[in-house]
Amino acid sequence: MRSVCEDMNTTPLPRIRVEDVSLGYGSSLVQQGVSFDIPSGEIFAIVGDSGAGKSTLLKAMVGLIPAASGRVLFDGVSLDERMRDGAPPFGILFQNGALWSSMTLLENIMAPMELQDHATPAARPALARFKLALVGLADDGHRYPASLSGGMRKRAALARALALDQSVLFLDEPSAGLDPLTSRRLDALVLSLRDGLGITVVLVTHELASLYSIADRMIFLDGDAHRPVALGRPAELAHSATSEKVREFLAVRAPQVTAA
Amino acid sequence: MSGNALALTAVPLFRSEAEELVVAIPEQGMGFPLLSQPLERFGFEDHGSYTSIRVETPGTWRWSTVDAAFLSNILQRLDRPGEKLTLSGLPAELASLLELARATPRATVPESGARPCITARIGVRTLARVAEAKAFVNLVGEVVLCIPRFFLGAAKVRRAELIEVLADSSSRALLIVAIVNVLMGAILAFVGAVQLKAFGAGIYVANLVGIASVRELTPIVTAIVLAGRTGASFAARIATMQGNEEIDALTTLGISPVEFLVLPRVLALSLLMPLLYVYACAFALLGGLVVAMPTLDISTTAYMAQTQQAIAAANFAIGVLKALVFGALVALVSCHYGLRAPRSAAGVGSATTSAVVASIIGVIALDAGFAVCANALGV
């Protein structure tokens, strides 16, 4: 584990710190000894084989499920302490969008603002329309989630994740079920949000194209070893990771077309 | 076992040659029955000394999935952790297929195959029920704590959500509540008319219908109708939200699902059930009147006067109280099952069924409690 853990004493206070987290369901342990820091403004990817616990780690980071051990700190403060102030320090895009089906898109974005008393009531519609415009759905605010395509739902969910203007964004498999073109557009949007708003992004992904094009760093969770086996820049790990599984995973790209 | 397999058992399929195990595939292939037999029946012995396996195949042999499964069984028996036997004599494509099946299994905790004894099973189920009851009590507690926040305007409840729930639980339930209660009043009147007419006490049908409806049956029947209609819809809606991660989305926004989803539903049903009860009482009495008038030749005025005389204020007060409690119970039980639903389509179905069944049982059990209390208090 030493190889994939950072020396936490020498780095400045990170935006997110995951300290020796273990995850499990019942008596079975999914991952153990997960530790990493994410500095502000970084796009950090959680990668691994199927069933390795990527989404579980993400859910533990946002407090949806308890970690078996260890802790997660946002700006040096635990999530429970941060939540006492009211609004959480992050927005989250769930794998299937998780938009509230009984509300229009505009209502989906305004509801968190209303419930967390974010912005003045008069400003909320304009703010919500702006978030929808950011994801290219400016004219669809009156529509219900059921009437949208998968890609539109993902983008609308991303707009809702930005509703409270949090500085951290969690994305659970944002490209899952999307065609490559829509997936690339979503990647470009995430990059723009990071570059334009300085948002820190944590994403779970299987998509190598997304990984190479937007992720600054990644952690690889090994489902067989039940622990992380690589932490670093994707392009570097593709060549220098000590784990053969990581190199193999990162090496799978589209085949090269050669002239006949 | 088929005749084919019986014939094969007579022929050993395995023989040892030094450290090599030779598997001789018969002309007709392995056949399904052989897959269910222990390998030892065909001459298999594991000395722990084999380093390779050679498969001898007939000249015209075409391998099938059964052959592959049979060979895979042998490999599973002989392969040691971190040490695989070499395999020869097979077509390349079959060898690569077997390699896939030989892939190192994941390190998982082996599950005990033995079925626990009956006492253990009873214990496990009892603990599950206790956990469920604890969760329900927790939910009730959370809702109670939210109520003052709601009236102080601090609860995170969307007005539109509350109005939608109120509409769904009230105006859309009026017709079915009316039909069921008219019929119930009519049935009571029929039964009463037949019995009381024989004693020349037909007018007391009004007493029977009035007291039975106002005090006992109308609150129960209305609550059961709401459990089947509104409660089921609450459970299904919340269970679907659970499956779609919509409740996770609320939680990650720092919004309590109990405050946002359960509180408006409990308040709506608690508020509306007494109103529905009054409405239902009117229809139950109407049902009794419609039957009593032609069968007993009683005038509307006489029937209504007798009803008014029969129903004491206490009966009505008990009915209103029951309606309020039943409304809260149906909403709480339905939301409880919705929130605890497994995240699947089947989970929505089972949550809905459990919510309706538990609500009906709960309503009847509570009614029995009311009867005992009322009797003790002499009301």
mmCIF file with all atom_site columns, N, CA, C and O in Angstrom, chain B residues 121-162:
data_model
loop_
_atom_site.group_PDB
_atom_site.id
_atom_site.type_symbol
_atom_site.label_atom_id
_atom_site.label_alt_id
_atom_site.label_comp_id
_atom_site.label_asym_id
_atom_site.label_entity_id
_atom_site.label_seq_id
_atom_site.pdbx_PDB_ins_code
_atom_site.Cartn_x
_atom_site.Cartn_y
_atom_site.Cartn_z
_atom_site.occupancy
_atom_site.B_iso_or_equiv
_atom_site.pdbx_formal_charge
_atom_site.auth_seq_id
_atom_site.auth_comp_id
_atom_site.auth_asym_id
_atom_site.auth_atom_id
_atom_site.pdbx_PDB_model_num
ATOM 1   N N  . ARG B 1 121 ? -33.034 -20.435 12.348 1.00 0.00 ? 121 ARG B N  1
ATOM 2   C CA . ARG B 1 121 ? -33.834 -19.721 11.344 1.00 0.00 ? 121 ARG B CA 1
ATOM 3   C C  . ARG B 1 121 ? -34.886 -18.847 12.018 1.00 0.00 ? 121 ARG B C  1
ATOM 4   O O  . ARG B 1 121 ? -35.131 -17.711 11.630 1.00 0.00 ? 121 ARG B O  1
ATOM 5   N N  . ILE B 1 122 ? -35.523 -19.417 13.067 1.00 0.00 ? 122 ILE B N  1
ATOM 6   C CA . ILE B 1 122 ? -36.525 -18.629 13.808 1.00 0.00 ? 122 ILE B CA 1
ATOM 7   C C  . ILE B 1 122 ? -35.852 -17.409 14.435 1.00 0.00 ? 122 ILE B C  1
ATOM 8   O O  . ILE B 1 122 ? -36.370 -16.295 14.390 1.00 0.00 ? 122 ILE B O  1
ATOM 9   N N  . GLY B 1 123 ? -34.661 -17.640 14.979 1.00 0.00 ? 123 GLY B N  1
ATOM 10  C CA . GLY B 1 123 ? -33.923 -16.536 15.601 1.00 0.00 ? 123 GLY B CA 1
ATOM 11  C C  . GLY B 1 123 ? -33.597 -15.436 14.613 1.00 0.00 ? 123 GLY B C  1
ATOM 12  O O  . GLY B 1 123 ? -33.820 -14.244 14.893 1.00 0.00 ? 123 GLY B O  1
ATOM 13  N N  . VAL B 1 124 ? -33.106 -15.845 13.440 1.00 0.00 ? 124 VAL B N  1
ATOM 14  C CA . VAL B 1 124 ? -32.734 -14.854 12.416 1.00 0.00 ? 124 VAL B CA 1
ATOM 15  C C  . VAL B 1 124 ? -33.960 -14.052 11.990 1.00 0.00 ? 124 VAL B C  1
ATOM 16  O O  . VAL B 1 124 ? -33.917 -12.825 11.874 1.00 0.00 ? 124 VAL B O  1
ATOM 17  N N  . ARG B 1 125 ? -35.071 -14.763 11.772 1.00 0.00 ? 125 ARG B N  1
ATOM 18  C CA . ARG B 1 125 ? -36.293 -14.061 11.333 1.00 0.00 ? 125 ARG B CA 1
ATOM 19  C C  . ARG B 1 125 ? -36.815 -13.135 12.434 1.00 0.00 ? 125 ARG B C  1
ATOM 20  O O  . ARG B 1 125 ? -37.297 -12.044 12.151 1.00 0.00 ? 125 ARG B O  1
ATOM 21  N N  . THR B 1 126 ? -36.716 -13.602 13.678 1.00 0.00 ? 126 THR B N  1
ATOM 22  C CA . THR B 1 126 ? -37.178 -12.763 14.793 1.00 0.00 ? 126 THR B CA 1
ATOM 23  C C  . THR B 1 126 ? -36.342 -11.491 14.860 1.00 0.00 ? 126 THR B C  1
ATOM 24  O O  . THR B 1 126 ? -36.868 -10.388 15.018 1.00 0.00 ? 126 THR B O  1
ATOM 25  N N  . LEU B 1 127 ? -35.016 -11.655 14.715 1.00 0.00 ? 127 LEU B N  1
ATOM 26  C CA . LEU B 1 127 ? -34.141 -10.479 14.773 1.00 0.00 ? 127 LEU B CA 1
ATOM 27  C C  . LEU B 1 127 ? -34.456 -9.514  13.628 1.00 0.00 ? 127 LEU B C  1
ATOM 28  O O  . LEU B 1 127 ? -34.429 -8.296  13.798 1.00 0.00 ? 127 LEU B O  1
ATOM 29  N N  . ALA B 1 128 ? -34.781 -10.090 12.458 1.00 0.00 ? 128 ALA B N  1
ATOM 30  C CA . ALA B 1 128 ? -35.129 -9.226  11.324 1.00 0.00 ? 128 ALA B CA 1
ATOM 31  C C  . ALA B 1 128 ? -36.400 -8.437  11.620 1.00 0.00 ? 128 ALA B C  1
ATOM 32  O O  . ALA B 1 128 ? -36.499 -7.247  11.305 1.00 0.00 ? 128 ALA B O  1
ATOM 33  N N  . ARG B 1 129 ? -37.380 -9.128  12.232 1.00 0.00 ? 129 ARG B N  1
ATOM 34  C CA . ARG B 1 129 ? -38.636 -8.445  12.578 1.00 0.00 ? 129 ARG B CA 1
ATOM 35  C C  . ARG B 1 129 ? -38.385 -7.352  13.623 1.00 0.00 ? 129 ARG B C  1
ATOM 36  O O  . ARG B 1 129 ? -38.963 -6.272  13.560 1.00 0.00 ? 129 ARG B O  1
ATOM 37  N N  . VAL B 1 130 ? -37.513 -7.670  14.589 1.00 0.00 ? 130 VAL B N  1
ATOM 38  C CA . VAL B 1 130 ? -37.203 -6.680  15.630 1.00 0.00 ? 130 VAL B CA 1
ATOM 39  C C  . VAL B 1 130 ? -36.542 -5.458  14.991 1.00 0.00 ? 130 VAL B C  1
ATOM 40  O O  . VAL B 1 130 ? -36.873 -4.310  15.309 1.00 0.00 ? 130 VAL B O  1
ATOM 41  N N  . ALA B 1 131 ? -35.612 -5.725  14.048 1.00 0.00 ? 131 ALA B N  1
ATOM 42  C CA . ALA B 1 131 ? -34.928 -4.614  13.368 1.00 0.00 ? 131 ALA B CA 1
ATOM 43  C C  . ALA B 1 131 ? -35.927 -3.767  12.598 1.00 0.00 ? 131 ALA B C  1
ATOM 44  O O  . ALA B 1 131 ? -35.851 -2.528  12.576 1.00 0.00 ? 131 ALA B O  1
ATOM 45  N N  . GLU B 1 132 ? -36.900 -4.442  11.978 1.00 0.00 ? 132 GLU B N  1
ATOM 46  C CA . GLU B 1 132 ? -37.928 -3.734  11.212 1.00 0.00 ? 132 GLU B CA 1
ATOM 47  C C  . GLU B 1 132 ? -38.783 -2.865  12.141 1.00 0.00 ? 132 GLU B C  1
ATOM 48  O O  . GLU B 1 132 ? -39.077 -1.705  11.834 1.00 0.00 ? 132 GLU B O  1
ATOM 49  N N  . ALA B 1 133 ? -39.144 -3.460  13.292 1.00 0.00 ? 133 ALA B N  1
ATOM 50  C CA . ALA B 1 133 ? -39.957 -2.707  14.256 1.00 0.00 ? 133 ALA B CA 1
ATOM 51  C C  . ALA B 1 133 ? -39.183 -1.497  14.771 1.00 0.00 ? 133 ALA B C  1
ATOM 52  O O  . ALA B 1 133 ? -39.744 -0.405  14.912 1.00 0.00 ? 133 ALA B O  1
ATOM 53  N N  . LYS B 1 134 ? -37.885 -1.690  15.013 1.00 0.00 ? 134 LYS B N  1
ATOM 54  C CA . LYS B 1 134 ? -37.051 -0.578  15.491 1.00 0.00 ? 134 LYS B CA 1
ATOM 55  C C  . LYS B 1 134 ? -37.014 0.539   14.445 1.00 0.00 ? 134 LYS B C  1
ATOM 56  O O  . LYS B 1 134 ? -37.121 1.720   14.779 1.00 0.00 ? 134 LYS B O  1
ATOM 57  N N  . ALA B 1 135 ? -36.867 0.131   13.188 1.00 0.00 ? 135 ALA B N  1
ATOM 58  C CA . ALA B 1 135 ? -36.810 1.126   12.117 1.00 0.00 ? 135 ALA B CA 1
ATOM 59  C C  . ALA B 1 135 ? -38.119 1.900   12.047 1.00 0.00 ? 135 ALA B C  1
ATOM 60  O O  . ALA B 1 135 ? -38.131 3.115   11.823 1.00 0.00 ? 135 ALA B O  1
ATOM 61  N N  . PHE B 1 136 ? -39.246 1.185   12.257 1.00 0.00 ? 136 PHE B N  1
ATOM 62  C CA . PHE B 1 136 ? -40.544 1.858   12.211 1.00 0.00 ? 136 PHE B CA 1
ATOM 63  C C  . PHE B 1 136 ? -40.681 2.851   13.370 1.00 0.00 ? 136 PHE B C  1
ATOM 64  O O  . PHE B 1 136 ? -41.139 3.982   13.170 1.00 0.00 ? 136 PHE B O  1
ATOM 65  N N  . VAL B 1 137 ? -40.240 2.408   14.550 1.00 0.00 ? 137 VAL B N  1
ATOM 66  C CA . VAL B 1 137 ? -40.318 3.308   15.720 1.00 0.00 ? 137 VAL B CA 1
ATOM 67  C C  . VAL B 1 137 ? -39.437 4.536   15.473 1.00 0.00 ? 137 VAL B C  1
ATOM 68  O O  . VAL B 1 137 ? -39.817 5.671   15.792 1.00 0.00 ? 137 VAL B O  1
ATOM 69  N N  . ASN B 1 138 ? -38.246 4.313   14.886 1.00 0.00 ? 138 ASN B N  1
ATOM 70  C CA . ASN B 1 138 ? -37.361 5.437   14.548 1.00 0.00 ? 138 ASN B CA 1
ATOM 71  C C  . ASN B 1 138 ? -38.054 6.417   13.613 1.00 0.00 ? 138 ASN B C  1
ATOM 72  O O  . ASN B 1 138 ? -37.962 7.629   13.778 1.00 0.00 ? 138 ASN B O  1
ATOM 73  N N  . LEU B 1 139 ? -38.747 5.841   12.621 1.00 0.00 ? 139 LEU B N  1
ATOM 74  C CA . LEU B 1 139 ? -39.436 6.687   11.643 1.00 0.00 ? 139 LEU B CA 1
ATOM 75  C C  . LEU B 1 139 ? -40.515 7.528   12.340 1.00 0.00 ? 139 LEU B C  1
ATOM 76  O O  . LEU B 1 139 ? -40.628 8.737   12.088 1.00 0.00 ? 139 LEU B O  1
ATOM 77  N N  . VAL B 1 140 ? -41.282 6.856   13.211 1.00 0.00 ? 140 VAL B N  1
ATOM 78  C CA . VAL B 1 140 ? -42.339 7.581   13.944 1.00 0.00 ? 140 VAL B CA 1
ATOM 79  C C  . VAL B 1 140 ? -41.703 8.716   14.745 1.00 0.00 ? 140 VAL B C  1
ATOM 80  O O  . VAL B 1 140 ? -42.182 9.859   14.728 1.00 0.00 ? 140 VAL B O  1
ATOM 81  N N  . GLY B 1 141 ? -40.591 8.395   15.418 1.00 0.00 ? 141 GLY B N  1
ATOM 82  C CA . GLY B 1 141 ? -39.913 9.413   16.224 1.00 0.00 ? 141 GLY B CA 1
ATOM 83  C C  . GLY B 1 141 ? -39.442 10.588  15.381 1.00 0.00 ? 141 GLY B C  1
ATOM 84  O O  . GLY B 1 141 ? -39.636 11.755  15.752 1.00 0.00 ? 141 GLY B O  1
ATOM 85  N N  . GLU B 1 142 ? -38.851 10.271  14.227 1.00 0.00 ? 142 GLU B N  1
ATOM 86  C CA . GLU B 1 142 ? -38.357 11.345  13.351 1.00 0.00 ? 142 GLU B CA 1
ATOM 87  C C  . GLU B 1 142 ? -39.500 12.237  12.877 1.00 0.00 ? 142 GLU B C  1
ATOM 88  O O  . GLU B 1 142 ? -39.368 13.467  12.830 1.00 0.00 ? 142 GLU B O  1
ATOM 89  N N  . VAL B 1 143 ? -40.628 11.592  12.525 1.00 0.00 ? 143 VAL B N  1
ATOM 90  C CA . VAL B 1 143 ? -41.777 12.376  12.049 1.00 0.00 ? 143 VAL B CA 1
ATOM 91  C C  . VAL B 1 143 ? -42.300 13.275  13.169 1.00 0.00 ? 143 VAL B C  1
ATOM 92  O O  . VAL B 1 143 ? -42.593 14.463  12.942 1.00 0.00 ? 143 VAL B O  1
ATOM 93  N N  . VAL B 1 144 ? -42.393 12.712  14.374 1.00 0.00 ? 144 VAL B N  1
ATOM 94  C CA . VAL B 1 144 ? -42.884 13.511  15.511 1.00 0.00 ? 144 VAL B CA 1
ATOM 95  C C  . VAL B 1 144 ? -41.973 14.720  15.729 1.00 0.00 ? 144 VAL B C  1
ATOM 96  O O  . VAL B 1 144 ? -42.440 15.841  15.973 1.00 0.00 ? 144 VAL B O  1
ATOM 97  N N  . LEU B 1 145 ? -40.656 14.500  15.610 1.00 0.00 ? 145 LEU B N  1
ATOM 98  C CA . LEU B 1 145 ? -39.719 15.613  15.800 1.00 0.00 ? 145 LEU B CA 1
ATOM 99  C C  . LEU B 1 145 ? -39.836 16.660  14.688 1.00 0.00 ? 145 LEU B C  1
ATOM 100 O O  . LEU B 1 145 ? -39.536 17.836  14.892 1.00 0.00 ? 145 LEU B O  1
ATOM 101 N N  . CYS B 1 146 ? -40.262 16.208  13.506 1.00 0.00 ? 146 CYS B N  1
ATOM 102 C CA . CYS B 1 146 ? -40.382 17.132  12.369 1.00 0.00 ? 146 CYS B CA 1
ATOM 103 C C  . CYS B 1 146 ? -41.644 18.004  12.466 1.00 0.00 ? 146 CYS B C  1
ATOM 104 O O  . CYS B 1 146 ? -41.675 19.092  11.887 1.00 0.00 ? 146 CYS B O  1
ATOM 105 N N  . ILE B 1 147 ? -42.670 17.501  13.154 1.00 0.00 ? 147 ILE B N  1
ATOM 106 C CA . ILE B 1 147 ? -43.957 18.211  13.150 1.00 0.00 ? 147 ILE B CA 1
ATOM 107 C C  . ILE B 1 147 ? -43.836 19.641  13.700 1.00 0.00 ? 147 ILE B C  1
ATOM 108 O O  . ILE B 1 147 ? -44.312 20.587  13.051 1.00 0.00 ? 147 ILE B O  1
ATOM 109 N N  . PRO B 1 148 ? -43.183 19.845  14.874 1.00 0.00 ? 148 PRO B N  1
ATOM 110 C CA . PRO B 1 148 ? -43.047 21.243  15.331 1.00 0.00 ? 148 PRO B CA 1
ATOM 111 C C  . PRO B 1 148 ? -42.295 22.103  14.326 1.00 0.00 ? 148 PRO B C  1
ATOM 112 O O  . PRO B 1 148 ? -42.644 23.272  14.115 1.00 0.00 ? 148 PRO B O  1
ATOM 113 N N  . ARG B 1 149 ? -41.264 21.524  13.676 1.00 0.00 ? 149 ARG B N  1
ATOM 114 C CA . ARG B 1 149 ? -40.504 22.282  12.666 1.00 0.00 ? 149 ARG B CA 1
ATOM 115 C C  . ARG B 1 149 ? -41.407 22.690  11.506 1.00 0.00 ? 149 ARG B C  1
ATOM 116 O O  . ARG B 1 149 ? -41.270 23.777  10.951 1.00 0.00 ? 149 ARG B O  1
ATOM 117 N N  . PHE B 1 150 ? -42.347 21.792  11.164 1.00 0.00 ? 150 PHE B N  1
ATOM 118 C CA . PHE B 1 150 ? -43.251 22.100  10.055 1.00 0.00 ? 150 PHE B CA 1
ATOM 119 C C  . PHE B 1 150 ? -44.131 23.297  10.416 1.00 0.00 ? 150 PHE B C  1
ATOM 120 O O  . PHE B 1 150 ? -44.285 24.233  9.633  1.00 0.00 ? 150 PHE B O  1
ATOM 121 N N  . PHE B 1 151 ? -44.687 23.263  11.635 1.00 0.00 ? 151 PHE B N  1
ATOM 122 C CA . PHE B 1 151 ? -45.593 24.346  12.007 1.00 0.00 ? 151 PHE B CA 1
ATOM 123 C C  . PHE B 1 151 ? -44.860 25.657  12.274 1.00 0.00 ? 151 PHE B C  1
ATOM 124 O O  . PHE B 1 151 ? -45.457 26.725  12.231 1.00 0.00 ? 151 PHE B O  1
ATOM 125 N N  . LEU B 1 152 ? -43.548 25.550  12.539 1.00 0.00 ? 152 LEU B N  1
ATOM 126 C CA . LEU B 1 152 ? -42.754 26.777  12.704 1.00 0.00 ? 152 LEU B CA 1
ATOM 127 C C  . LEU B 1 152 ? -42.199 27.264  11.356 1.00 0.00 ? 152 LEU B C  1
ATOM 128 O O  . LEU B 1 152 ? -41.500 28.267  11.282 1.00 0.00 ? 152 LEU B O  1
ATOM 129 N N  . GLY B 1 153 ? -42.487 26.490  10.315 1.00 0.00 ? 153 GLY B N  1
ATOM 130 C CA . GLY B 1 153 ? -42.043 26.881  8.967  1.00 0.00 ? 153 GLY B CA 1
ATOM 131 C C  . GLY B 1 153 ? -40.586 26.558  8.689  1.00 0.00 ? 153 GLY B C  1
ATOM 132 O O  . GLY B 1 153 ? -40.012 27.031  7.711  1.00 0.00 ? 153 GLY B O  1
ATOM 133 N N  . ALA B 1 154 ? -39.962 25.723  9.557  1.00 0.00 ? 154 ALA B N  1
ATOM 134 C CA . ALA B 1 154 ? -38.542 25.415  9.375  1.00 0.00 ? 154 ALA B CA 1
ATOM 135 C C  . ALA B 1 154 ? -38.317 24.097  8.640  1.00 0.00 ? 154 ALA B C  1
ATOM 136 O O  . ALA B 1 154 ? -37.192 23.789  8.236  1.00 0.00 ? 154 ALA B O  1
ATOM 137 N N  . ALA B 1 155 ? -39.371 23.312  8.446  1.00 0.00 ? 155 ALA B N  1
ATOM 138 C CA . ALA B 1 155 ? -39.201 22.011  7.798  1.00 0.00 ? 155 ALA B CA 1
ATOM 139 C C  . ALA B 1 155 ? -38.980 22.192  6.291  1.00 0.00 ? 155 ALA B C  1
ATOM 140 O O  . ALA B 1 155 ? -39.557 23.102  5.684  1.00 0.00 ? 155 ALA B O  1
ATOM 141 N N  . LYS B 1 156 ? -38.109 21.311  5.739  1.00 0.00 ? 156 LYS B N  1
ATOM 142 C CA . LYS B 1 156 ? -37.820 21.404  4.308  1.00 0.00 ? 156 LYS B CA 1
ATOM 143 C C  . LYS B 1 156 ? -38.864 20.607  3.534  1.00 0.00 ? 156 LYS B C  1
ATOM 144 O O  . LYS B 1 156 ? -38.636 19.473  3.133  1.00 0.00 ? 156 LYS B O  1
ATOM 145 N N  . VAL B 1 157 ? -40.019 21.221  3.362  1.00 0.00 ? 157 VAL B N  1
ATOM 146 C CA . VAL B 1 157 ? -41.124 20.587  2.642  1.00 0.00 ? 157 VAL B CA 1
ATOM 147 C C  . VAL B 1 157 ? -41.525 21.516  1.508  1.00 0.00 ? 157 VAL B C  1
ATOM 148 O O  . VAL B 1 157 ? -41.685 22.722  1.720  1.00 0.00 ? 157 VAL B O  1
ATOM 149 N N  . ARG B 1 158 ? -41.662 20.955  0.303  1.00 0.00 ? 158 ARG B N  1
ATOM 150 C CA . ARG B 1 158 ? -42.088 21.783  -0.830 1.00 0.00 ? 158 ARG B CA 1
ATOM 151 C C  . ARG B 1 158 ? -43.608 21.892  -0.813 1.00 0.00 ? 158 ARG B C  1
ATOM 152 O O  . ARG B 1 158 ? -44.314 20.884  -0.679 1.00 0.00 ? 158 ARG B O  1
ATOM 153 N N  . ARG B 1 159 ? -44.099 23.122  -0.953 1.00 0.00 ? 159 ARG B N  1
ATOM 154 C CA . ARG B 1 159 ? -45.538 23.343  -0.917 1.00 0.00 ? 159 ARG B CA 1
ATOM 155 C C  . ARG B 1 159 ? -46.228 22.554  -2.032 1.00 0.00 ? 159 ARG B C  1
ATOM 156 O O  . ARG B 1 159 ? -47.278 21.952  -1.824 1.00 0.00 ? 159 ARG B O  1
ATOM 157 N N  . ALA B 1 160 ? -45.589 22.535  -3.205 1.00 0.00 ? 160 ALA B N  1
ATOM 158 C CA . ALA B 1 160 ? -46.190 21.830  -4.348 1.00 0.00 ? 160 ALA B CA 1
ATOM 159 C C  . ALA B 1 160 ? -46.333 20.336  -4.054 1.00 0.00 ? 160 ALA B C  1
ATOM 160 O O  . ALA B 1 160 ? -47.326 19.717  -4.439 1.00 0.00 ? 160 ALA B O  1
ATOM 161 N N  . GLU B 1 161 ? -45.357 19.777  -3.365 1.00 0.00 ? 161 GLU B N  1
ATOM 162 C CA . GLU B 1 161 ? -45.397 18.347  -3.013 1.00 0.00 ? 161 GLU B CA 1
ATOM 163 C C  . GLU B 1 161 ? -46.568 18.087  -2.053 1.00 0.00 ? 161 GLU B C  1
ATOM 164 O O  . GLU B 1 161 ? -47.313 17.127  -2.220 1.00 0.00 ? 161 GLU B O  1
ATOM 165 N N  . LEU B 1 162 ? -46.709 18.974  -1.068 1.00 0.00 ? 162 LEU B N  1
ATOM 166 C CA . LEU B 1 162 ? -47.776 18.828  -0.073 1.00 0.00 ? 162 LEU B CA 1
ATOM 167 C C  . LEU B 1 162 ? -49.149 18.920  -0.749 1.00 0.00 ? 162 LEU B C  1
ATOM 168 O O  . LEU B 1 162 ? -50.045 18.111  -0.482 1.00 0.00 ? 162 LEU B O  1
#
